[in-house]
Amino acid sequence: LERDTLALTPLGLAASEVRGENELWLAAALMQPCLSYLEPPQLAAAIAGLLAPETLNRSRAQCNYPPSPEVVEAVRGIEPARQQLQAIQDAAGINTDVAVDLRLSGLVEAWASGANWEQIMADTTLDEGDVVRMLRRTADFLAQIKLVNTLPEGLVAKAAKAAKLVNRAPIADLAMF
């Protein structure tokens, strides 16, 4: 909120329009310009890294796809915002991690770039259900980005394309319950 007017700031508006374990962190990350430079499969990978701490329960999860240098660089670009928000939350006694986990970002990028399901599954220690959950959550969050009016149009367009690239068969064929 703005101090004088109590109007929502652009970050507050963005946080009100996304859904996740830590909406403020997700919104703060989306507001960083470095994400706008990524291509859609790379954006999907970066978003998966932001969501992994809330969707990934296995500490030994691995895959044979490292995150691309562009994704790593973008995550480095959001690191100051991550550190600042973590410090603010810690000082306020909010026990929610502000985290990024890129261990499976390369897998998401490979999937969004057209890798087939059999290859993806052969190249990870995750069970099929865990991969489906991670890809569905990533596609869902990418689709939410179009609702965030305070983001650059280019990022919104890339997120929409990335959502379509991730949400393809067999992911798109599975019913949500």
Tab-separated table of N, CA and C in Angstrom:
chain	number	residue	atom	x	y	z
A	1	LEU	N	0.825	-1.181	0.000
A	1	LEU	CA	0.000	0.000	0.000
A	1	LEU	C	0.875	1.253	0.000
A	2	GLU	N	0.424	2.268	-0.700
A	2	GLU	CA	1.084	3.570	-0.648
A	2	GLU	C	0.809	4.178	0.727
A	3	ARG	N	1.800	4.763	1.326
A	3	ARG	CA	1.641	5.310	2.680
A	3	ARG	C	0.579	6.405	2.766
A	4	ASP	N	0.587	7.323	1.808
A	4	ASP	CA	-0.302	8.475	1.898
A	4	ASP	C	-1.734	8.180	1.450
A	5	THR	N	-1.875	7.358	0.427
A	5	THR	CA	-3.196	7.149	-0.157
A	5	THR	C	-3.821	5.803	0.178
A	6	LEU	N	-3.023	4.880	0.693
A	6	LEU	CA	-3.440	3.503	0.949
A	6	LEU	C	-3.863	2.772	-0.325
A	7	ALA	N	-3.421	3.290	-1.468
A	7	ALA	CA	-3.672	2.611	-2.741
A	7	ALA	C	-2.675	1.464	-2.896
A	8	LEU	N	-3.102	0.423	-3.576
A	8	LEU	CA	-2.201	-0.688	-3.823
A	8	LEU	C	-1.069	-0.248	-4.746
A	9	THR	N	0.134	-0.683	-4.428
A	9	THR	CA	1.280	-0.433	-5.300
A	9	THR	C	1.229	-1.436	-6.452
A	10	PRO	N	2.021	-1.230	-7.506
A	10	PRO	CA	2.074	-2.234	-8.578
A	10	PRO	C	2.428	-3.635	-8.047
A	11	LEU	N	3.350	-3.699	-7.092
A	11	LEU	CA	3.700	-4.992	-6.501
A	11	LEU	C	2.509	-5.575	-5.744
A	12	GLY	N	1.795	-4.762	-5.008
A	12	GLY	CA	0.614	-5.230	-4.288
A	12	GLY	C	-0.469	-5.733	-5.226
A	13	LEU	N	-0.657	-5.019	-6.323
A	13	LEU	CA	-1.631	-5.469	-7.324
A	13	LEU	C	-1.222	-6.812	-7.911
A	14	ALA	N	0.059	-6.933	-8.255
A	14	ALA	CA	0.547	-8.188	-8.818
A	14	ALA	C	0.367	-9.327	-7.817
A	15	ALA	N	0.699	-9.083	-6.560
A	15	ALA	CA	0.561	-10.120	-5.534
A	15	ALA	C	-0.896	-10.535	-5.347
A	16	SER	N	-1.822	-9.614	-5.561
A	16	SER	CA	-3.240	-9.948	-5.400
A	16	SER	C	-3.778	-10.767	-6.566
A	17	GLU	N	-3.031	-10.833	-7.660
A	17	GLU	CA	-3.525	-11.491	-8.871
A	17	GLU	C	-2.869	-12.834	-9.163
A	18	VAL	N	-1.904	-13.253	-8.355
A	18	VAL	CA	-1.278	-14.562	-8.554
A	18	VAL	C	-1.576	-15.449	-7.359
A	19	ARG	N	-1.480	-16.739	-7.571
A	19	ARG	CA	-1.747	-17.695	-6.498
A	19	ARG	C	-0.539	-18.597	-6.325
A	20	GLY	N	-0.106	-18.686	-5.075
A	20	GLY	CA	1.023	-19.542	-4.741
A	20	GLY	C	1.240	-19.530	-3.247
A	21	GLU	N	2.237	-20.245	-2.819
A	21	GLU	CA	2.526	-20.327	-1.388
A	21	GLU	C	2.956	-18.976	-0.826
A	22	ASN	N	3.703	-18.199	-1.601
A	22	ASN	CA	4.156	-16.878	-1.162
A	22	ASN	C	3.911	-15.909	-2.325
A	23	GLU	N	2.699	-15.391	-2.409
A	23	GLU	CA	2.311	-14.525	-3.520
A	23	GLU	C	3.181	-13.282	-3.637
A	24	LEU	N	3.591	-12.734	-2.511
A	24	LEU	CA	4.436	-11.539	-2.554
A	24	LEU	C	5.769	-11.850	-3.229
A	25	TRP	N	6.360	-12.991	-2.906
A	25	TRP	CA	7.615	-13.390	-3.543
A	25	TRP	C	7.414	-13.635	-5.033
A	26	LEU	N	6.383	-14.351	-5.390
A	26	LEU	CA	6.139	-14.635	-6.805
A	26	LEU	C	5.916	-13.342	-7.584
A	27	ALA	N	5.152	-12.423	-7.015
A	27	ALA	CA	4.913	-11.131	-7.674
A	27	ALA	C	6.196	-10.326	-7.775
A	28	ALA	N	6.987	-10.300	-6.705
A	28	ALA	CA	8.255	-9.557	-6.729
A	28	ALA	C	9.181	-10.113	-7.799
A	29	ALA	N	9.217	-11.421	-7.939
A	29	ALA	CA	10.052	-12.031	-8.976
A	29	ALA	C	9.558	-11.647	-10.373
A	30	LEU	N	8.244	-11.696	-10.571
A	30	LEU	CA	7.683	-11.338	-11.883
A	30	LEU	C	7.962	-9.886	-12.255
A	31	MET	N	8.092	-9.032	-11.266
A	31	MET	CA	8.319	-7.604	-11.526
A	31	MET	C	9.762	-7.317	-11.947
A	32	GLN	N	10.647	-8.294	-11.829
A	32	GLN	CA	12.048	-8.080	-12.182
A	32	GLN	C	12.208	-8.097	-13.705
A	33	PRO	N	12.855	-7.104	-14.277
A	33	PRO	CA	12.979	-7.011	-15.740
A	33	PRO	C	13.700	-8.185	-16.387
A	34	CYS	N	14.568	-8.858	-15.657
A	34	CYS	CA	15.362	-9.939	-16.252
A	34	CYS	C	14.496	-11.082	-16.790
A	35	LEU	N	13.316	-11.298	-16.259
A	35	LEU	CA	12.452	-12.367	-16.765
A	35	LEU	C	11.896	-12.033	-18.146
A	36	SER	N	11.773	-10.762	-18.459
A	36	SER	CA	11.216	-10.352	-19.755
A	36	SER	C	12.117	-10.714	-20.929
A	37	TYR	N	13.389	-10.955	-20.655
A	37	TYR	CA	14.339	-11.253	-21.729
A	37	TYR	C	14.380	-12.732	-22.094
A	38	LEU	N	13.719	-13.555	-21.325
A	38	LEU	CA	13.737	-14.993	-21.580
A	38	LEU	C	12.772	-15.369	-22.697
A	39	GLU	N	13.135	-16.398	-23.441
A	39	GLU	CA	12.221	-16.983	-24.425
A	39	GLU	C	11.196	-17.842	-23.667
A	40	PRO	N	10.057	-18.160	-24.268
A	40	PRO	CA	9.013	-18.897	-23.545
A	40	PRO	C	9.467	-20.185	-22.845
A	41	PRO	N	10.250	-21.071	-23.487
A	41	PRO	CA	10.677	-22.263	-22.734
A	41	PRO	C	11.571	-21.917	-21.545
A	42	GLN	N	12.391	-20.891	-21.685
A	42	GLN	CA	13.249	-20.459	-20.582
A	42	GLN	C	12.417	-19.826	-19.474
A	43	LEU	N	11.408	-19.068	-19.846
A	43	LEU	CA	10.515	-18.468	-18.850
A	43	LEU	C	9.802	-19.570	-18.065
A	44	ALA	N	9.355	-20.602	-18.773
A	44	ALA	CA	8.725	-21.738	-18.083
A	44	ALA	C	9.690	-22.355	-17.079
A	45	ALA	N	10.955	-22.488	-17.459
A	45	ALA	CA	11.960	-23.064	-16.567
A	45	ALA	C	12.187	-22.182	-15.345
A	46	ALA	N	12.282	-20.883	-15.551
A	46	ALA	CA	12.488	-19.967	-14.424
A	46	ALA	C	11.291	-20.000	-13.477
A	47	ILE	N	10.092	-20.000	-14.032
A	47	ILE	CA	8.878	-20.065	-13.203
A	47	ILE	C	8.848	-21.379	-12.428
A	48	ALA	N	9.225	-22.471	-13.063
A	48	ALA	CA	9.269	-23.762	-12.362
A	48	ALA	C	10.240	-23.691	-11.188
A	49	GLY	N	11.347	-22.985	-11.357
A	49	GLY	CA	12.299	-22.814	-10.262
A	49	GLY	C	11.715	-22.020	-9.108
A	50	LEU	N	10.867	-21.041	-9.420
A	50	LEU	CA	10.204	-20.266	-8.366
A	50	LEU	C	9.157	-21.104	-7.637
A	51	LEU	N	8.498	-21.995	-8.372
A	51	LEU	CA	7.425	-22.803	-7.804
A	51	LEU	C	7.913	-24.097	-7.167
A	52	ALA	N	9.110	-24.542	-7.525
A	52	ALA	CA	9.601	-25.846	-7.057
A	52	ALA	C	9.550	-26.009	-5.546
A	53	PRO	N	9.928	-24.991	-4.770
A	53	PRO	CA	9.864	-25.201	-3.320
A	53	PRO	C	8.462	-25.535	-2.801
A	54	GLU	N	7.410	-25.103	-3.497
A	54	GLU	CA	6.055	-25.418	-3.035
A	54	GLU	C	5.500	-26.678	-3.678
A	55	THR	N	6.082	-27.140	-4.781
A	55	THR	CA	5.544	-28.315	-5.469
A	55	THR	C	6.436	-29.536	-5.353
A	56	LEU	N	7.667	-29.353	-4.952
A	56	LEU	CA	8.635	-30.442	-4.940
A	56	LEU	C	8.910	-30.859	-3.502
A	57	ASN	N	8.555	-32.079	-3.165
A	57	ASN	CA	8.738	-32.565	-1.802
A	57	ASN	C	9.958	-33.468	-1.656
A	58	ARG	N	10.595	-33.806	-2.734
A	58	ARG	CA	11.683	-34.771	-2.679
A	58	ARG	C	13.030	-34.068	-2.705
A	59	SER	N	13.780	-34.223	-1.654
A	59	SER	CA	15.072	-33.545	-1.567
A	59	SER	C	16.104	-34.147	-2.516
A	60	ARG	N	15.876	-35.373	-2.952
A	60	ARG	CA	16.832	-36.008	-3.854
A	60	ARG	C	16.396	-35.971	-5.305
A	61	ALA	N	15.464	-35.136	-5.644
A	61	ALA	CA	14.988	-35.036	-7.023
A	61	ALA	C	16.118	-34.564	-7.923
A	62	GLN	N	16.290	-35.246	-9.034
A	62	GLN	CA	17.334	-34.906	-9.995
A	62	GLN	C	16.825	-35.127	-11.402
A	63	CYS	N	17.515	-34.498	-12.346
A	63	CYS	CA	17.246	-34.775	-13.746
A	63	CYS	C	18.537	-34.563	-14.531
A	64	ASN	N	18.546	-35.040	-15.745
A	64	ASN	CA	19.730	-34.935	-16.601
A	64	ASN	C	19.749	-33.656	-17.423
A	65	TYR	N	18.903	-32.707	-17.089
A	65	TYR	CA	18.821	-31.444	-17.822
A	65	TYR	C	19.201	-30.294	-16.890
A	66	PRO	N	20.372	-29.731	-17.067
A	66	PRO	CA	20.697	-28.561	-16.240
A	66	PRO	C	19.915	-27.347	-16.728
A	67	PRO	N	19.706	-26.365	-15.864
A	67	PRO	CA	19.052	-25.137	-16.327
A	67	PRO	C	19.965	-24.445	-17.342
A	68	SER	N	19.379	-23.822	-18.326
A	68	SER	CA	20.175	-23.129	-19.347
A	68	SER	C	20.862	-21.913	-18.719
A	69	PRO	N	21.952	-21.463	-19.321
A	69	PRO	CA	22.646	-20.280	-18.797
A	69	PRO	C	21.730	-19.055	-18.704
A	70	GLU	N	20.801	-18.917	-19.624
A	70	GLU	CA	19.876	-17.778	-19.596
A	70	GLU	C	18.974	-17.821	-18.370
A	71	VAL	N	18.532	-19.013	-18.010
A	71	VAL	CA	17.678	-19.168	-16.830
A	71	VAL	C	18.479	-18.879	-15.561
A	72	VAL	N	19.689	-19.408	-15.500
A	72	VAL	CA	20.541	-19.161	-14.338
A	72	VAL	C	20.807	-17.666	-14.198
A	73	GLU	N	21.087	-16.998	-15.300
A	73	GLU	CA	21.358	-15.560	-15.261
A	73	GLU	C	20.122	-14.778	-14.824
A	74	ALA	N	18.956	-15.166	-15.304
A	74	ALA	CA	17.718	-14.484	-14.898
A	74	ALA	C	17.484	-14.653	-13.398
A	75	VAL	N	17.726	-15.842	-12.883
A	75	VAL	CA	17.538	-16.087	-11.452
A	75	VAL	C	18.549	-15.278	-10.645
A	76	ARG	N	19.751	-15.147	-11.170
A	76	ARG	CA	20.719	-14.262	-10.500
A	76	ARG	C	20.189	-12.830	-10.461
A	77	GLY	N	19.483	-12.437	-11.502
A	77	GLY	CA	18.925	-11.087	-11.567
A	77	GLY	C	17.831	-10.828	-10.550
A	78	ILE	N	17.117	-11.872	-10.134
A	78	ILE	CA	16.061	-11.685	-9.131
A	78	ILE	C	16.577	-11.926	-7.710
A	79	GLU	N	17.818	-12.370	-7.580
A	79	GLU	CA	18.371	-12.685	-6.258
A	79	GLU	C	18.334	-11.509	-5.285
A	80	PRO	N	18.673	-10.271	-5.692
A	80	PRO	CA	18.584	-9.170	-4.718
A	80	PRO	C	17.161	-8.985	-4.162
A	81	ALA	N	16.154	-9.134	-5.010
A	81	ALA	CA	14.768	-9.020	-4.537
A	81	ALA	C	14.443	-10.170	-3.581
A	82	ARG	N	14.942	-11.361	-3.881
A	82	ARG	CA	14.714	-12.517	-3.011
A	82	ARG	C	15.337	-12.286	-1.635
A	83	GLN	N	16.575	-11.846	-1.630
A	83	GLN	CA	17.264	-11.607	-0.360
A	83	GLN	C	16.574	-10.514	0.460
A	84	GLN	N	16.157	-9.457	-0.214
A	84	GLN	CA	15.493	-8.349	0.487
A	84	GLN	C	14.172	-8.812	1.093
A	85	LEU	N	13.377	-9.524	0.329
A	85	LEU	CA	12.089	-9.988	0.844
A	85	LEU	C	12.286	-11.005	1.968
A	86	GLN	N	13.271	-11.883	1.841
A	86	GLN	CA	13.534	-12.854	2.904
A	86	GLN	C	13.900	-12.136	4.197
A	87	ALA	N	14.731	-11.109	4.107
A	87	ALA	CA	15.130	-10.341	5.297
A	87	ALA	C	13.931	-9.644	5.927
A	88	ILE	N	13.066	-9.071	5.100
A	88	ILE	CA	11.872	-8.380	5.608
A	88	ILE	C	10.946	-9.378	6.305
A	89	GLN	N	10.728	-10.525	5.673
A	89	GLN	CA	9.854	-11.538	6.267
A	89	GLN	C	10.454	-12.086	7.563
A	90	ASP	N	11.759	-12.323	7.574
A	90	ASP	CA	12.413	-12.816	8.794
A	90	ASP	C	12.255	-11.811	9.931
A	91	ALA	N	12.471	-10.528	9.620
A	91	ALA	CA	12.363	-9.478	10.645
A	91	ALA	C	10.942	-9.372	11.191
A	92	ALA	N	9.970	-9.676	10.352
A	92	ALA	CA	8.572	-9.599	10.767
A	92	ALA	C	8.081	-10.896	11.413
A	93	GLY	N	8.951	-11.893	11.508
A	93	GLY	CA	8.561	-13.161	12.105
A	93	GLY	C	7.720	-14.036	11.197
A	94	ILE	N	7.782	-13.788	9.896
A	94	ILE	CA	7.042	-14.604	8.932
A	94	ILE	C	7.946	-15.763	8.523
A	95	ASN	N	7.525	-16.967	8.853
A	95	ASN	CA	8.358	-18.147	8.633
A	95	ASN	C	8.058	-18.821	7.306
A	96	THR	N	8.125	-18.080	6.234
A	96	THR	CA	7.926	-18.612	4.889
A	96	THR	C	9.204	-18.383	4.109
A	97	ASP	N	9.742	-19.460	3.560
A	97	ASP	CA	10.961	-19.320	2.772
A	97	ASP	C	10.685	-18.585	1.470
A	98	VAL	N	11.636	-17.769	1.110
A	98	VAL	CA	11.638	-17.113	-0.197
A	98	VAL	C	12.725	-17.849	-0.958
A	99	ALA	N	12.319	-18.843	-1.731
A	99	ALA	CA	13.295	-19.771	-2.292
A	99	ALA	C	13.142	-19.946	-3.790
A	100	VAL	N	14.234	-20.408	-4.379
A	100	VAL	CA	14.279	-20.819	-5.784
A	100	VAL	C	15.004	-22.153	-5.810
A	101	ASP	N	14.498	-23.082	-6.599
A	101	ASP	CA	15.129	-24.393	-6.738
A	101	ASP	C	15.172	-24.735	-8.224
A	102	LEU	N	16.360	-24.656	-8.800
A	102	LEU	CA	16.512	-24.865	-10.242
A	102	LEU	C	16.833	-26.309	-10.622
A	103	ARG	N	16.802	-27.235	-9.678
A	103	ARG	CA	17.185	-28.617	-9.997
A	103	ARG	C	16.399	-29.223	-11.147
A	104	LEU	N	15.144	-28.846	-11.289
A	104	LEU	CA	14.309	-29.437	-12.343
A	104	LEU	C	13.909	-28.425	-13.415
A	105	SER	N	14.487	-27.243	-13.351
A	105	SER	CA	14.155	-26.222	-14.347
A	105	SER	C	14.560	-26.643	-15.754
A	106	GLY	N	15.679	-27.324	-15.865
A	106	GLY	CA	16.119	-27.803	-17.182
A	106	GLY	C	15.151	-28.803	-17.773
A	107	LEU	N	14.555	-29.630	-16.916
A	107	LEU	CA	13.561	-30.589	-17.384
A	107	LEU	C	12.339	-29.856	-17.932
A	108	VAL	N	11.893	-28.827	-17.225
A	108	VAL	CA	10.739	-28.043	-17.690
A	108	VAL	C	11.080	-27.343	-18.999
A	109	GLU	N	12.272	-26.795	-19.098
A	109	GLU	CA	12.680	-26.140	-20.335
A	109	GLU	C	12.734	-27.138	-21.490
A	110	ALA	N	13.254	-28.335	-21.228
A	110	ALA	CA	13.300	-29.362	-22.276
A	110	ALA	C	11.889	-29.741	-22.717
A	111	TRP	N	10.981	-29.903	-21.744
A	111	TRP	CA	9.589	-30.235	-22.071
A	111	TRP	C	8.950	-29.119	-22.903
A	112	ALA	N	9.133	-27.884	-22.471
A	112	ALA	CA	8.546	-26.749	-23.197
A	112	ALA	C	9.190	-26.568	-24.567
A	113	SER	N	10.386	-27.104	-24.745
A	113	SER	CA	11.075	-27.014	-26.042
A	113	SER	C	10.727	-28.175	-26.958
A	114	GLY	N	9.883	-29.108	-26.488
A	114	GLY	CA	9.395	-30.171	-27.354
A	114	GLY	C	9.903	-31.567	-27.059
A	115	ALA	N	10.663	-31.770	-25.990
A	115	ALA	CA	11.122	-33.123	-25.650
A	115	ALA	C	9.912	-34.028	-25.442
A	116	ASN	N	10.078	-35.317	-25.752
A	116	ASN	CA	8.938	-36.221	-25.597
A	116	ASN	C	8.853	-36.770	-24.173
A	117	TRP	N	7.672	-37.252	-23.828
A	117	TRP	CA	7.379	-37.698	-22.472
A	117	TRP	C	8.292	-38.846	-22.035
A	118	GLU	N	8.509	-39.802	-22.903
A	118	GLU	CA	9.335	-40.949	-22.548
A	118	GLU	C	10.760	-40.509	-22.204
A	119	GLN	N	11.312	-39.586	-22.977
A	119	GLN	CA	12.664	-39.103	-22.717
A	119	GLN	C	12.726	-38.341	-21.396
A	120	ILE	N	11.735	-37.481	-21.165
A	120	ILE	CA	11.692	-36.724	-19.910
A	120	ILE	C	11.668	-37.677	-18.721
A	121	MET	N	10.812	-38.675	-18.771
A	121	MET	CA	10.678	-39.602	-17.658
A	121	MET	C	11.939	-40.452	-17.477
A	122	ALA	N	12.625	-40.771	-18.552
A	122	ALA	CA	13.860	-41.561	-18.455
A	122	ALA	C	14.999	-40.752	-17.840
A	123	ASP	N	14.896	-39.432	-17.889
A	123	ASP	CA	15.988	-38.567	-17.471
A	123	ASP	C	15.764	-37.887	-16.127
A	124	THR	N	14.883	-38.445	-15.295
A	124	THR	CA	14.652	-37.866	-13.968
A	124	THR	C	14.443	-38.964	-12.932
A	125	THR	N	14.711	-38.639	-11.676
A	125	THR	CA	14.448	-39.565	-10.574
A	125	THR	C	13.027	-39.421	-10.036
A	126	LEU	N	12.287	-38.452	-10.547
A	126	LEU	CA	10.917	-38.230	-10.079
A	126	LEU	C	9.958	-39.273	-10.629
A	127	ASP	N	8.920	-39.538	-9.869
A	127	ASP	CA	7.831	-40.381	-10.350
A	127	ASP	C	7.009	-39.578	-11.355
A	128	GLU	N	6.280	-40.289	-12.186
A	128	GLU	CA	5.452	-39.645	-13.209
A	128	GLU	C	4.489	-38.630	-12.598
A	129	GLY	N	3.870	-38.971	-11.483
A	129	GLY	CA	2.922	-38.056	-10.843
A	129	GLY	C	3.576	-36.760	-10.390
A	130	ASP	N	4.815	-36.840	-9.909
A	130	ASP	CA	5.539	-35.643	-9.484
A	130	ASP	C	5.861	-34.742	-10.671
A	131	VAL	N	6.227	-35.352	-11.786
A	131	VAL	CA	6.524	-34.564	-12.993
A	131	VAL	C	5.255	-33.906	-13.506
A	132	VAL	N	4.171	-34.654	-13.528
A	132	VAL	CA	2.887	-34.093	-13.969
A	132	VAL	C	2.495	-32.921	-13.079
A	133	ARG	N	2.598	-33.101	-11.758
A	133	ARG	CA	2.225	-32.031	-10.834
A	133	ARG	C	3.072	-30.783	-11.062
A	134	MET	N	4.373	-30.964	-11.253
A	134	MET	CA	5.256	-29.822	-11.470
A	134	MET	C	4.921	-29.110	-12.787
A	135	LEU	N	4.690	-29.864	-13.843
A	135	LEU	CA	4.379	-29.248	-15.142
A	135	LEU	C	3.004	-28.583	-15.121
A	136	ARG	N	2.026	-29.217	-14.494
A	136	ARG	CA	0.683	-28.615	-14.414
A	136	ARG	C	0.716	-27.325	-13.598
A	137	ARG	N	1.435	-27.354	-12.487
A	137	ARG	CA	1.532	-26.152	-11.644
A	137	ARG	C	2.232	-25.030	-12.391
A	138	THR	N	3.283	-25.379	-13.131
A	138	THR	CA	4.007	-24.375	-13.921
A	138	THR	C	3.088	-23.788	-14.998
A	139	ALA	N	2.382	-24.633	-15.718
A	139	ALA	CA	1.464	-24.156	-16.762
A	139	ALA	C	0.363	-23.289	-16.163
A	140	ASP	N	-0.164	-23.702	-15.017
A	140	ASP	CA	-1.222	-22.932	-14.351
A	140	ASP	C	-0.720	-21.551	-13.952
A	141	PHE	N	0.465	-21.483	-13.370
A	141	PHE	CA	0.986	-20.193	-12.948
A	141	PHE	C	1.295	-19.313	-14.161
A	142	LEU	N	1.865	-19.887	-15.197
A	142	LEU	CA	2.132	-19.108	-16.417
A	142	LEU	C	0.823	-18.529	-16.970
A	143	ALA	N	-0.249	-19.291	-16.921
A	143	ALA	CA	-1.549	-18.805	-17.399
A	143	ALA	C	-2.086	-17.681	-16.514
A	144	GLN	N	-1.752	-17.688	-15.226
A	144	GLN	CA	-2.191	-16.624	-14.315
A	144	GLN	C	-1.550	-15.279	-14.647
A	145	ILE	N	-0.388	-15.304	-15.249
A	145	ILE	CA	0.365	-14.075	-15.510
A	145	ILE	C	-0.431	-13.096	-16.375
A	146	LYS	N	-1.282	-13.613	-17.249
A	146	LYS	CA	-2.078	-12.711	-18.097
A	146	LYS	C	-3.039	-11.846	-17.285
A	147	LEU	N	-3.310	-12.241	-16.058
A	147	LEU	CA	-4.212	-11.483	-15.195
A	147	LEU	C	-3.518	-10.337	-14.468
A	148	VAL	N	-2.192	-10.309	-14.518
A	148	VAL	CA	-1.420	-9.314	-13.786
A	148	VAL	C	-1.230	-8.087	-14.670
A	149	ASN	N	-2.045	-7.083	-14.455
A	149	ASN	CA	-2.062	-5.891	-15.312
A	149	ASN	C	-0.821	-5.020	-15.184
A	150	THR	N	-0.053	-5.205	-14.136
A	150	THR	CA	1.109	-4.354	-13.900
A	150	THR	C	2.388	-4.883	-14.548
A	151	LEU	N	2.301	-6.001	-15.255
A	151	LEU	CA	3.484	-6.583	-15.891
A	151	LEU	C	3.617	-6.104	-17.332
A	152	PRO	N	4.842	-6.092	-17.852
A	152	PRO	CA	5.040	-5.693	-19.253
A	152	PRO	C	4.302	-6.641	-20.209
A	153	GLU	N	3.758	-6.073	-21.285
A	153	GLU	CA	2.999	-6.875	-22.252
A	153	GLU	C	3.836	-7.995	-22.847
A	154	GLY	N	5.120	-7.726	-23.073
A	154	GLY	CA	5.988	-8.748	-23.635
A	154	GLY	C	6.111	-9.965	-22.735
A	155	LEU	N	6.222	-9.745	-21.437
A	155	LEU	CA	6.300	-10.851	-20.487
A	155	LEU	C	4.986	-11.623	-20.463
A	156	VAL	N	3.886	-10.911	-20.493
A	156	VAL	CA	2.569	-11.552	-20.487
A	156	VAL	C	2.394	-12.427	-21.730
A	157	ALA	N	2.808	-11.923	-22.889
A	157	ALA	CA	2.698	-12.687	-24.132
A	157	ALA	C	3.589	-13.927	-24.095
A	158	LYS	N	4.799	-13.770	-23.592
A	158	LYS	CA	5.706	-14.922	-23.503
A	158	LYS	C	5.180	-15.952	-22.518
A	159	ALA	N	4.593	-15.496	-21.430
A	159	ALA	CA	4.028	-16.426	-20.441
A	159	ALA	C	2.871	-17.221	-21.041
A	160	ALA	N	2.035	-16.556	-21.830
A	160	ALA	CA	0.914	-17.254	-22.471
A	160	ALA	C	1.425	-18.331	-23.426
A	161	LYS	N	2.453	-17.991	-24.183
A	161	LYS	CA	3.037	-18.978	-25.103
A	161	LYS	C	3.690	-20.110	-24.317
A	162	ALA	N	4.407	-19.769	-23.250
A	162	ALA	CA	5.056	-20.791	-22.429
A	162	ALA	C	4.026	-21.734	-21.816
A	163	ALA	N	2.894	-21.187	-21.374
A	163	ALA	CA	1.834	-22.027	-20.787
A	163	ALA	C	1.358	-23.061	-21.806
A	164	LYS	N	1.200	-22.644	-23.046
A	164	LYS	CA	0.764	-23.580	-24.098
A	164	LYS	C	1.831	-24.632	-24.384
A	165	LEU	N	3.098	-24.228	-24.352
A	165	LEU	CA	4.183	-25.172	-24.612
A	165	LEU	C	4.285	-26.227	-23.516
A	166	VAL	N	4.010	-25.838	-22.286
A	166	VAL	CA	4.081	-26.778	-21.167
A	166	VAL	C	2.829	-27.635	-21.096
A	167	ASN	N	1.688	-27.053	-21.351
A	167	ASN	CA	0.407	-27.748	-21.207
A	167	ASN	C	0.031	-28.456	-22.507
A	168	ARG	N	0.831	-29.452	-22.858
A	168	ARG	CA	0.559	-30.272	-24.042
A	168	ARG	C	0.458	-31.728	-23.599
A	169	ALA	N	-0.021	-32.575	-24.493
A	169	ALA	CA	-0.195	-33.988	-24.160
A	169	ALA	C	1.129	-34.585	-23.698
A	170	PRO	N	1.101	-35.403	-22.675
A	170	PRO	CA	-0.057	-35.904	-21.931
A	170	PRO	C	-0.519	-34.995	-20.784
A	171	ILE	N	0.186	-33.906	-20.510
A	171	ILE	CA	-0.182	-33.033	-19.392
A	171	ILE	C	-1.579	-32.461	-19.603
A	172	ALA	N	-1.854	-31.940	-20.776
A	172	ALA	CA	-3.160	-31.328	-21.059
A	172	ALA	C	-4.291	-32.348	-21.063
A	173	ASP	N	-3.967	-33.620	-21.271
A	173	ASP	CA	-4.992	-34.649	-21.347
A	173	ASP	C	-5.459	-35.137	-19.981
A	174	LEU	N	-4.720	-34.813	-18.946
A	174	LEU	CA	-5.046	-35.321	-17.623
A	174	LEU	C	-6.059	-34.405	-16.948
A	175	ALA	N	-7.091	-34.989	-16.410
A	175	ALA	CA	-8.143	-34.214	-15.743
A	175	ALA	C	-7.658	-33.766	-14.374
A	176	MET	N	-8.050	-32.551	-13.999
A	176	MET	CA	-7.751	-32.032	-12.651
A	176	MET	C	-8.933	-32.379	-11.746
A	177	PHE	N	-8.647	-32.869	-10.572
A	177	PHE	CA	-9.710	-33.190	-9.613
A	177	PHE	C	-9.579	-32.313	-8.422
